[in-house]
PDB file of C-alpha atoms in Angstrom:
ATOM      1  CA  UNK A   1      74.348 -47.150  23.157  1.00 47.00           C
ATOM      2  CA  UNK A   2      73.484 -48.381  19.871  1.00 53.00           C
ATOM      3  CA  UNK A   3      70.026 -48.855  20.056  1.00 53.00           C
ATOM      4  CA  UNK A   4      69.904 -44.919  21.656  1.00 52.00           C
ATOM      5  CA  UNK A   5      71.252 -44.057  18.284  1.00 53.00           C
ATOM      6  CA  UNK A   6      68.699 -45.891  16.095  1.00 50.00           C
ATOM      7  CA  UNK A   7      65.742 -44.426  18.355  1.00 49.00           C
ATOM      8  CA  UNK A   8      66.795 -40.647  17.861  1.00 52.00           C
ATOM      9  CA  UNK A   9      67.168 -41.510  13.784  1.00 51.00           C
ATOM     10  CA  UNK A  10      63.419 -42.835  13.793  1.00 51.00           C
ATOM     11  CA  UNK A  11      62.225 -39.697  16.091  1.00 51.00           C
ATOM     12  CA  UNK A  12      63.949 -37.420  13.113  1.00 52.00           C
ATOM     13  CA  UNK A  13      62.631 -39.115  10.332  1.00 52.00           C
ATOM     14  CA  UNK A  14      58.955 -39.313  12.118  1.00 56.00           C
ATOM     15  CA  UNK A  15      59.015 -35.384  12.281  1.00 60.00           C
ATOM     16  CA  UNK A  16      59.808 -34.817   8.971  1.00 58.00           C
ATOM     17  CA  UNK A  17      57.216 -36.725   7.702  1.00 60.00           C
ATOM     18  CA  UNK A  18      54.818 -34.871   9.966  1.00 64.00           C
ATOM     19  CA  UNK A  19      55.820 -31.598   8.313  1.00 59.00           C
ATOM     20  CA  UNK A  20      55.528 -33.215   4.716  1.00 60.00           C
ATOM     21  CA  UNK A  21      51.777 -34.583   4.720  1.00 69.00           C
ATOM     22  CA  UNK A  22      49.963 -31.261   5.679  1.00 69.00           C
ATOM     23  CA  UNK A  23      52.528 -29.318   2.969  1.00 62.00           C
ATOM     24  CA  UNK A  24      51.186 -31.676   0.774  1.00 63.00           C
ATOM     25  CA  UNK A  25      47.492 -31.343   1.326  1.00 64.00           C
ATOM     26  CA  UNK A  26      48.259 -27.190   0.759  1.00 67.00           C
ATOM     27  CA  UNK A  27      49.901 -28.159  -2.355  1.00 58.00           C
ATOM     28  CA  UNK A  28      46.708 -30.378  -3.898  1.00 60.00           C
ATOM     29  CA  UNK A  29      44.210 -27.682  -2.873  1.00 62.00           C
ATOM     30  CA  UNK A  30      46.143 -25.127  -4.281  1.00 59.00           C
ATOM     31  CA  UNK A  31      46.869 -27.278  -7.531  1.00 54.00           C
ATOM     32  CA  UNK A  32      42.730 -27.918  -7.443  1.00 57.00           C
ATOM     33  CA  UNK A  33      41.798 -23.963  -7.186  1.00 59.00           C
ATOM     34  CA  UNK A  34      44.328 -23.626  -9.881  1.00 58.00           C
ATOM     35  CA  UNK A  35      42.385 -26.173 -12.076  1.00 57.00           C
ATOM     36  CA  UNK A  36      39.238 -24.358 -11.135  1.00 59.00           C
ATOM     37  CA  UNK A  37      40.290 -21.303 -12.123  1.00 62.00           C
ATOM     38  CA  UNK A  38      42.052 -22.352 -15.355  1.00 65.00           C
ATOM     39  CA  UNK A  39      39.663 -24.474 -17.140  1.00 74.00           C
ATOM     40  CA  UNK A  40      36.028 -23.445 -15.590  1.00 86.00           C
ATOM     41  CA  UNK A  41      35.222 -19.966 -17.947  1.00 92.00           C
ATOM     42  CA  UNK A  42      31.959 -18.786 -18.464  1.00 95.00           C
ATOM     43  CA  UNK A  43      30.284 -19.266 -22.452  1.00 95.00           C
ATOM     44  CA  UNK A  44      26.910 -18.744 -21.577  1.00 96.00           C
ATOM     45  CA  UNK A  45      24.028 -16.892 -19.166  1.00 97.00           C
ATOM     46  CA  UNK A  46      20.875 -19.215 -18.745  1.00 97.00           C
ATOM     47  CA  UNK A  47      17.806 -16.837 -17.222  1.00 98.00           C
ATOM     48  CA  UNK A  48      14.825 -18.529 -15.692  1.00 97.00           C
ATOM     49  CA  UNK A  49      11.424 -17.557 -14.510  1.00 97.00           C
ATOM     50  CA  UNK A  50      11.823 -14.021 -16.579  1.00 97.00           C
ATOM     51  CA  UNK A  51       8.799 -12.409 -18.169  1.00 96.00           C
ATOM     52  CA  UNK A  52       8.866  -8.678 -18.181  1.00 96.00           C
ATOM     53  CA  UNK A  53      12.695  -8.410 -18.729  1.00 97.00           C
ATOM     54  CA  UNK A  54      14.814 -10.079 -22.054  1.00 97.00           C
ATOM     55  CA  UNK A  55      17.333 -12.633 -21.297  1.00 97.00           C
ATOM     56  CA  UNK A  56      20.019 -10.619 -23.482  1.00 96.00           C
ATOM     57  CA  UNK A  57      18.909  -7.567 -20.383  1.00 97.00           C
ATOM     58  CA  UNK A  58      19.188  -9.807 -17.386  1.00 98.00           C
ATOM     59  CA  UNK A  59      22.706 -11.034 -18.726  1.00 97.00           C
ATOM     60  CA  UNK A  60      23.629  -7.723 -19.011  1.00 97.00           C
ATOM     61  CA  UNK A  61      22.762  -6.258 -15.499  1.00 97.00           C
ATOM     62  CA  UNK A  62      24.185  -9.035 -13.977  1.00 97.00           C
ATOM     63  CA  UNK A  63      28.138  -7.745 -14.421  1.00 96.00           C
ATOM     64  CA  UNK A  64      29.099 -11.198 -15.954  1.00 97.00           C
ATOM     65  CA  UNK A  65      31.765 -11.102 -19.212  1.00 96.00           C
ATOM     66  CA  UNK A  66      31.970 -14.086 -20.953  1.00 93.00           C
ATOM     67  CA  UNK A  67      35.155 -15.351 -19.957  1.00 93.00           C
ATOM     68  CA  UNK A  68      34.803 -14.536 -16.144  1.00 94.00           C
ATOM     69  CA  UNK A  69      36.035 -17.818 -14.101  1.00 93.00           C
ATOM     70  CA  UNK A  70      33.119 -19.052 -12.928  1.00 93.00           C
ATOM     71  CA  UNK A  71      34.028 -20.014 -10.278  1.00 90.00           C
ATOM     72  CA  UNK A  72      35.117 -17.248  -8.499  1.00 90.00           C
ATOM     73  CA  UNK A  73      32.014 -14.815  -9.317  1.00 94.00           C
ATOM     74  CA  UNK A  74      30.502 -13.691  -5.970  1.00 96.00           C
ATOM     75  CA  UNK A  75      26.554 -14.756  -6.358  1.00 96.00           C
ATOM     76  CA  UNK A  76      25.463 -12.411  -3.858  1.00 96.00           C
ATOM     77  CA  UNK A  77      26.481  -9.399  -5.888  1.00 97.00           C
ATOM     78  CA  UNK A  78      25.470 -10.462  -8.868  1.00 97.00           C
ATOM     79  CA  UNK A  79      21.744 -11.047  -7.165  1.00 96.00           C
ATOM     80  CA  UNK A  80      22.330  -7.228  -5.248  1.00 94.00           C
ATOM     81  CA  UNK A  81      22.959  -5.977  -8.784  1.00 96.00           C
ATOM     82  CA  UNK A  82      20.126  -7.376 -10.578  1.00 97.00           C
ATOM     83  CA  UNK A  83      17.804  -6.046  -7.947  1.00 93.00           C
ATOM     84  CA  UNK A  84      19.098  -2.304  -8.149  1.00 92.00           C
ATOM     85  CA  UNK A  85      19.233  -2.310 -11.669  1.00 94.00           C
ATOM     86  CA  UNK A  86      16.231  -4.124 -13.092  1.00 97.00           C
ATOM     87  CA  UNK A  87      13.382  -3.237 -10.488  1.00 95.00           C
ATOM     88  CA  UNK A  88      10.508  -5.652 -11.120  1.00 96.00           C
ATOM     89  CA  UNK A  89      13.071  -8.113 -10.297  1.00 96.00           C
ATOM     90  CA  UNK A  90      12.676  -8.616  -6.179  1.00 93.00           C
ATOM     91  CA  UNK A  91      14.634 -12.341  -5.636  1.00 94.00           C
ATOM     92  CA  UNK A  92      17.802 -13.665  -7.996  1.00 97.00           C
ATOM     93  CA  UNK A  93      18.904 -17.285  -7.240  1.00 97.00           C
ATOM     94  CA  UNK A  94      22.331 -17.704  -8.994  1.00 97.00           C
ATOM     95  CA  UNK A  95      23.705 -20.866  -9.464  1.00 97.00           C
ATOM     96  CA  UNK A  96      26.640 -22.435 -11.508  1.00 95.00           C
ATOM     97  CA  UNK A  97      26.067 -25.671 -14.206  1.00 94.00           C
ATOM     98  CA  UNK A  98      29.795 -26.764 -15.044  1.00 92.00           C
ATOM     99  CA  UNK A  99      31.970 -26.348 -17.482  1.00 91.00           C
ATOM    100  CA  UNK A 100      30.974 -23.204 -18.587  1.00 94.00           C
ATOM    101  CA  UNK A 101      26.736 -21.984 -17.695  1.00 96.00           C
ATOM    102  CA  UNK A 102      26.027 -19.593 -15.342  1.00 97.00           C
ATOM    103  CA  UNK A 103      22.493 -20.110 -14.103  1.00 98.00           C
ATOM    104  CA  UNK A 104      19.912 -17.063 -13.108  1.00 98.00           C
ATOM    105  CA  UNK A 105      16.691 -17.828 -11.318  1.00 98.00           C
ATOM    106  CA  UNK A 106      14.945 -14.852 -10.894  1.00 97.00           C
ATOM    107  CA  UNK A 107      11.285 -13.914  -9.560  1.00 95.00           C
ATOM    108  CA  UNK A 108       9.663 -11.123 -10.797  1.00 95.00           C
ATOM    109  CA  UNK A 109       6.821  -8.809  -9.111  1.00 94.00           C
ATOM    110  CA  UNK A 110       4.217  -6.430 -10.579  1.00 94.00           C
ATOM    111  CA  UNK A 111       2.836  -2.992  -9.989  1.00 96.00           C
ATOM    112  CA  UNK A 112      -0.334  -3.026  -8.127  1.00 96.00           C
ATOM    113  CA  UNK A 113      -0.792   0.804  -6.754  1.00 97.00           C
ATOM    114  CA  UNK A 114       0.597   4.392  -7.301  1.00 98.00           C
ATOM    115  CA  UNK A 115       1.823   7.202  -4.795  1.00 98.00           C
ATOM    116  CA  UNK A 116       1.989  10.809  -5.473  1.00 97.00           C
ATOM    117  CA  UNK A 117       5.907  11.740  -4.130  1.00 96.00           C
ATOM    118  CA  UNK A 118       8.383  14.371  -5.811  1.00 94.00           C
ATOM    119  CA  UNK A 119       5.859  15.888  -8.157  1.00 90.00           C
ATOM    120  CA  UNK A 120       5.449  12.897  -9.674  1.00 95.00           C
ATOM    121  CA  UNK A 121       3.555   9.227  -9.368  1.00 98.00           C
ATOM    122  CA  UNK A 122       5.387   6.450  -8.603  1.00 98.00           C
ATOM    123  CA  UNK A 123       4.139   2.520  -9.078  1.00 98.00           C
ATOM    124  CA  UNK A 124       4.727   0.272  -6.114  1.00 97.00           C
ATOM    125  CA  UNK A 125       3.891  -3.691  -5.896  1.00 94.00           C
ATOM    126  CA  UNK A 126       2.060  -5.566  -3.203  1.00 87.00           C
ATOM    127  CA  UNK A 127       3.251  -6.880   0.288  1.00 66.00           C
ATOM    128  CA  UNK A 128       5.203  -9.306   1.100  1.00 66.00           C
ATOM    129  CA  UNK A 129       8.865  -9.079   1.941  1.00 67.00           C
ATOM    130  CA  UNK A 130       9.698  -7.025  -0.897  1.00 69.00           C
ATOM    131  CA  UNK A 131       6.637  -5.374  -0.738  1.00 80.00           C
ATOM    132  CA  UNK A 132       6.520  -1.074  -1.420  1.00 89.00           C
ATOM    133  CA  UNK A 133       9.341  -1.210  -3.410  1.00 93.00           C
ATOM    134  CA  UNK A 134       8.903   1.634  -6.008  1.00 96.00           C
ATOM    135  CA  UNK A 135       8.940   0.409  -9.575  1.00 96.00           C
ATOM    136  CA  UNK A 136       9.017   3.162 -11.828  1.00 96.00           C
ATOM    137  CA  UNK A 137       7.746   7.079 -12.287  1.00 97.00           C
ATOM    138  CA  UNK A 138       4.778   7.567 -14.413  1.00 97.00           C
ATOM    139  CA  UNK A 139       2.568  10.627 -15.794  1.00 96.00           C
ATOM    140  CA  UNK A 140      -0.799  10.936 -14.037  1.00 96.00           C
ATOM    141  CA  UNK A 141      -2.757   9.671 -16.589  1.00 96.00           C
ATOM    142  CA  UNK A 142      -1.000   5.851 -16.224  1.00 97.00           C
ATOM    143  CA  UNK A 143      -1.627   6.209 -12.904  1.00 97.00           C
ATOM    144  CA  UNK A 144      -5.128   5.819 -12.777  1.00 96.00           C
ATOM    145  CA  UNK A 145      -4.754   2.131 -13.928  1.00 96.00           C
ATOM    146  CA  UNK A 146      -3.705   1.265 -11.182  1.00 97.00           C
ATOM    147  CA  UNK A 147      -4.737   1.494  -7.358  1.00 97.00           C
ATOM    148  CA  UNK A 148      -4.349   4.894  -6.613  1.00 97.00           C
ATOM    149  CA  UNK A 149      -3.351   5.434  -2.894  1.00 98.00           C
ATOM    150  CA  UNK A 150      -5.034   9.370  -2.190  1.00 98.00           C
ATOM    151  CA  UNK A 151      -3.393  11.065   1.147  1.00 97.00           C
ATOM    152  CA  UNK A 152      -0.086   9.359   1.277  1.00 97.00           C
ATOM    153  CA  UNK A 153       3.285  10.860  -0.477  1.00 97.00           C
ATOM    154  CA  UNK A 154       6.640   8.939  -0.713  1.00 97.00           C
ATOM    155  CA  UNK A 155       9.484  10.904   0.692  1.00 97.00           C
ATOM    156  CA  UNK A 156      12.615  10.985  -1.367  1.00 96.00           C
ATOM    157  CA  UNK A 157      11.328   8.369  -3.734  1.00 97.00           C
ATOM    158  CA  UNK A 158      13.581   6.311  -6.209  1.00 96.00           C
ATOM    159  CA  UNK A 159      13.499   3.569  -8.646  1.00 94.00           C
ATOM    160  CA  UNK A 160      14.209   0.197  -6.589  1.00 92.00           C
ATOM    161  CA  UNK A 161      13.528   2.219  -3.704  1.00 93.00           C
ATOM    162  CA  UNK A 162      11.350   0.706  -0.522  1.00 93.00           C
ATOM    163  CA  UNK A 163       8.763   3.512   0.011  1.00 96.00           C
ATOM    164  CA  UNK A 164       8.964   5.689   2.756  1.00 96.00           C
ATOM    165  CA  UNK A 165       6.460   7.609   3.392  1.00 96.00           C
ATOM    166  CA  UNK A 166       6.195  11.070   5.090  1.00 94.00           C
ATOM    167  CA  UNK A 167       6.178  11.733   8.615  1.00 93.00           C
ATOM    168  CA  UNK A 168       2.455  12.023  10.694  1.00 92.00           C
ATOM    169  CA  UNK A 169       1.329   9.338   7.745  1.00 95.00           C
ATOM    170  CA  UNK A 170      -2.047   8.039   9.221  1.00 95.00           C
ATOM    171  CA  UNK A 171      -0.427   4.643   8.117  1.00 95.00           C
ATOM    172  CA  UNK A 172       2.746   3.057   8.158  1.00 93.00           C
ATOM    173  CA  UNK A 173       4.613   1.500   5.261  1.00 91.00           C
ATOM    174  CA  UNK A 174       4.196  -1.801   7.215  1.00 91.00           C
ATOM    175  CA  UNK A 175       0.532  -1.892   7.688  1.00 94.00           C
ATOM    176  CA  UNK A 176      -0.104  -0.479   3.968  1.00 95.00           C
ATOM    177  CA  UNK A 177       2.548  -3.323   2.886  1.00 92.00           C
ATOM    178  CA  UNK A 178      -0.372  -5.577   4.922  1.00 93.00           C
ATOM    179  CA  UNK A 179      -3.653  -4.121   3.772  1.00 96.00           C
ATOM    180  CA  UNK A 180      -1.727  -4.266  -0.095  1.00 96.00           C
ATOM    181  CA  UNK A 181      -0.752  -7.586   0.602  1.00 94.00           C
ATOM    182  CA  UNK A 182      -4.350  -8.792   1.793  1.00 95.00           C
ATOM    183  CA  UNK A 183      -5.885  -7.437  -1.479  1.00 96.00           C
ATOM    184  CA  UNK A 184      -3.586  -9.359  -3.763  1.00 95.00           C
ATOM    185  CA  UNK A 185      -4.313 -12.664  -1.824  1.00 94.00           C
ATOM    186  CA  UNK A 186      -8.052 -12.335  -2.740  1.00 96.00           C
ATOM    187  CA  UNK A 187      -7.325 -10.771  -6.657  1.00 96.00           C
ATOM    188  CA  UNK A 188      -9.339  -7.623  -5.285  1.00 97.00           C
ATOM    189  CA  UNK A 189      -7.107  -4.951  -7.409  1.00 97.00           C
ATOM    190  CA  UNK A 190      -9.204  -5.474 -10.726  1.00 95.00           C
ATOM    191  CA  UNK A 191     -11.913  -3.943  -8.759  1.00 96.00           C
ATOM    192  CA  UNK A 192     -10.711  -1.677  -6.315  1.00 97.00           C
ATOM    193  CA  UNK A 193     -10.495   2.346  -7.511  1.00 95.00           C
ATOM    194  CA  UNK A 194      -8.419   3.468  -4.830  1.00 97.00           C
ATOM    195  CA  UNK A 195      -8.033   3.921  -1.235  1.00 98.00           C
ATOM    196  CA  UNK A 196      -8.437   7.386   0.540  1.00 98.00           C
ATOM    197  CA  UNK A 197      -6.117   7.767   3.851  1.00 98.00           C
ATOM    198  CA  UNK A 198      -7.094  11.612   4.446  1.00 97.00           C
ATOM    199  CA  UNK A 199      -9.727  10.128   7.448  1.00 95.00           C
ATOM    200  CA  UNK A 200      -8.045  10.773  10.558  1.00 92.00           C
ATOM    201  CA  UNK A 201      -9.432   7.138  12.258  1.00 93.00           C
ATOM    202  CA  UNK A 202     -10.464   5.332   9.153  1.00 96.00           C
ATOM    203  CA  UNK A 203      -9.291   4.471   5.376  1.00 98.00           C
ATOM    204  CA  UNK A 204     -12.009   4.305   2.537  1.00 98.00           C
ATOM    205  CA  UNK A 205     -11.854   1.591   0.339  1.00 98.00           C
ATOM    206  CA  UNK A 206     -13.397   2.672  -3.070  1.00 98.00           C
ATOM    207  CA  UNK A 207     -14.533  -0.625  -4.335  1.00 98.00           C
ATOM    208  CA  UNK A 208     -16.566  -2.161  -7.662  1.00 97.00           C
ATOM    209  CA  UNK A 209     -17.469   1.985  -8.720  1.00 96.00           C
ATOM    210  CA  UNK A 210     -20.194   0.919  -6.040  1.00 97.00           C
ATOM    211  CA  UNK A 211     -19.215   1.065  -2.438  1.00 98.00           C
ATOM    212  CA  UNK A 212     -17.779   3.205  -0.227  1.00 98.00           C
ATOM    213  CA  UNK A 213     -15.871   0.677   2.552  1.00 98.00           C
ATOM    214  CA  UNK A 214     -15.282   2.329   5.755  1.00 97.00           C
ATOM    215  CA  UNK A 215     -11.811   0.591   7.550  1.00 97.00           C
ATOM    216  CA  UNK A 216     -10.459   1.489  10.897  1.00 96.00           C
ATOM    217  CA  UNK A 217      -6.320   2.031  10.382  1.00 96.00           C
ATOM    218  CA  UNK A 218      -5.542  -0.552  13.195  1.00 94.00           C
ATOM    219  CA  UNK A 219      -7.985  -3.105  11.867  1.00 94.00           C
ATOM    220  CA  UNK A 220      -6.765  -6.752  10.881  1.00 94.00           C
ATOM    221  CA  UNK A 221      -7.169  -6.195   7.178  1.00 95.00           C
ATOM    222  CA  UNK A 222      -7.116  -9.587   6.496  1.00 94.00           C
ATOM    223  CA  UNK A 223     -10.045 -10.621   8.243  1.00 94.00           C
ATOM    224  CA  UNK A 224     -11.905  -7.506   7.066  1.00 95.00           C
ATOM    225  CA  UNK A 225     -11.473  -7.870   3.427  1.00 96.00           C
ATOM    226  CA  UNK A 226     -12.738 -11.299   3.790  1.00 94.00           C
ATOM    227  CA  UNK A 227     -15.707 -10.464   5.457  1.00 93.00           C
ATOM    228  CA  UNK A 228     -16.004  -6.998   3.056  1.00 96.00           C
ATOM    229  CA  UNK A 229     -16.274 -10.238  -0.273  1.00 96.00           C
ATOM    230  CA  UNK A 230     -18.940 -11.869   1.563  1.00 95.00           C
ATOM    231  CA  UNK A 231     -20.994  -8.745   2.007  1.00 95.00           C
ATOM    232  CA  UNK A 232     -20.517  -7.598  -1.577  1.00 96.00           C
ATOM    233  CA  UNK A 233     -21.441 -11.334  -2.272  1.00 95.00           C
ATOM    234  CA  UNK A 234     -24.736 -11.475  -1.182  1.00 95.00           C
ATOM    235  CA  UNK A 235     -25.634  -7.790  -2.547  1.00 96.00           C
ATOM    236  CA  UNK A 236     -27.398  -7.296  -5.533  1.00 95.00           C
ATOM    237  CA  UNK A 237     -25.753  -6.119  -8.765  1.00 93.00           C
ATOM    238  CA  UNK A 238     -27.270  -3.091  -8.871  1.00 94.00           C
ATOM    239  CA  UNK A 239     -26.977  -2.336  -5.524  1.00 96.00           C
ATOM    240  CA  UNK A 240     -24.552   0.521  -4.067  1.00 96.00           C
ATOM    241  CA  UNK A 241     -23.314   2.630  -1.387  1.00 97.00           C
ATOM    242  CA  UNK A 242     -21.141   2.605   1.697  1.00 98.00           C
ATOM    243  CA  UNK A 243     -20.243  -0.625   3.621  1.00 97.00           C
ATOM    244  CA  UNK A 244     -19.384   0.282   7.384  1.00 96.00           C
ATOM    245  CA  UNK A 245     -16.684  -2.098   8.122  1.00 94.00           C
ATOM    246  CA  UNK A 246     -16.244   0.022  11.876  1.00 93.00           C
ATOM    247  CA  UNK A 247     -18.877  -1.516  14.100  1.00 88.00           C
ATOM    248  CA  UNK A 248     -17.735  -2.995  17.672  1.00 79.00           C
ATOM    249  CA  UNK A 249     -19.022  -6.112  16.298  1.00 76.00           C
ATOM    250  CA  UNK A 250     -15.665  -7.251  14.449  1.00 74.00           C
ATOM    251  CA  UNK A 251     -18.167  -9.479  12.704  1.00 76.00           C
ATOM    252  CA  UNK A 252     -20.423  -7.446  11.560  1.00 83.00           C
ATOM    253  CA  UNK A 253     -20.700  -4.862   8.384  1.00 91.00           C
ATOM    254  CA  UNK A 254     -23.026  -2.479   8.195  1.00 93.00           C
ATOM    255  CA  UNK A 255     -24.389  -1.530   4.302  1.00 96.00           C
ATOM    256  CA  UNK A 256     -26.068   1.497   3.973  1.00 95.00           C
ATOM    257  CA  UNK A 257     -27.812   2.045   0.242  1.00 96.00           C
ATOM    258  CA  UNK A 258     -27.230   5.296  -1.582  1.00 93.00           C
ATOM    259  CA  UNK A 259     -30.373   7.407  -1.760  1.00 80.00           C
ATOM    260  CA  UNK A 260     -31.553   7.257  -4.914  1.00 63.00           C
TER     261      UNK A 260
END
């Protein structure tokens, strides 16, 4: 009988302990988050990879108070919020540096083209996952500096907007996102005037205040504007008129002098 006694004492005291040890790992995280949260404050903003925007701006925009715990600031909305508010901002890497830094990363894009849309012009960049995101609204006349995009119109447009464009569009944001895209890869913007979509089957490429480049809409743009460099290449300088990028021959252009 005894030992029946001394068995059911060590059963008790084994339960209890079981109880104990996972109370007491609850207890230590919750005396860690309290640490966290106590002692870690943010004193300062560090901005990288900024050019077009101050770091006194980016602080701003990003929500952040000095004295926010820093570790419980959500990183995704701080990233969401720099996008929306400071356009020419397209990626935000947010990171912390204890005790007390909060680290931005953020990449920055550029204008490249502009879009007639609400009785207005609009600036977009290039392609690219963030590509056709509208920048800003400016008059006409700061248009013209950049690629001007004739026969398309953003619906509904809006700073940090993507572009939309209007239904029956002889090209979709996507493939303009590629042709736009293509053209930065190969620094052609300096030179381009601006690209006419009102062709019902092909897109004209206004290039150099020389050449007239003829582009079916469902071309592979890539491969085209490579081609359209090596053509212009072996022209003279003085040379002009309209480069038929159209034949059957996908590796073929066609350059046909101006009269004159």
């Amino acid at each position: 009988m005894p030992r029946k006694r001394t068995v059911r004492r060590r059963r008790r005291r084994g339960g209890l302990g079981r109880l104990l040890r996972p109370l007491s790992v609850v207890l230590a995280a919750v005396a860690v988050v309290a640490a966290l949260t106590l002692f870690f404050k943010v004193d300062k903003i560090e901005v990288l990879g900024n050019s077009r925007y101050q770091e006194s701006e980016i602080a701003a925009a990003s929500g952040v108070l000095r004295g926010d715990n820093l570790v419980l600031l959500d990183k995704y909305a701080i990233s969401q919020r720099l996008c929306k508010e400071l356009p020419y901002i397209t990626e935000v890497r947010v990171n912390r540096k204890f005790p007390d830094t909060l680290l931005v990363e953020v990449t920055e894009t550029k204008a490249v083209a502009s879009i007639q849309g609400a009785g207005g012009y609009w600036l977009i960049n290039s392609g690219g996952e963030s590509g056709g995101k509208l920048l800003e609204m400016v008059e006409a006349e700061a248009a013209k500096d950049y690629l001007q995009l004739i026969g398309l119109e953003a619906v509904e447009p809006a700073i940090g907007k993507r572009l939309e464009l209007t239904e029956g569009s002889p090209v979709s944001r996507e493939r303009l996102a590629a042709l736009l895209g293509a053209m930065e890869d190969r620094e052609m913007f300096a030179r381009a005037d601006n690209l006419d979509f009102t062709g019902p089957e092909e897109l004209i490429l206004n290039y150099d205040g020389r050449f007239r480049v003829e582009i079916f809409y469902d071309a592979d743009f890539d491969f085209k504007l490579h081609c359209l460099l090596e053509v212009v290449a072996r022209l003279e300088p003085n040379e002009r008129g309209t480069i038929r990028m159209t034949l059957q021959d996908d590796n073929k252009a066609h350059f046909i002098p101006s009269a004159g």
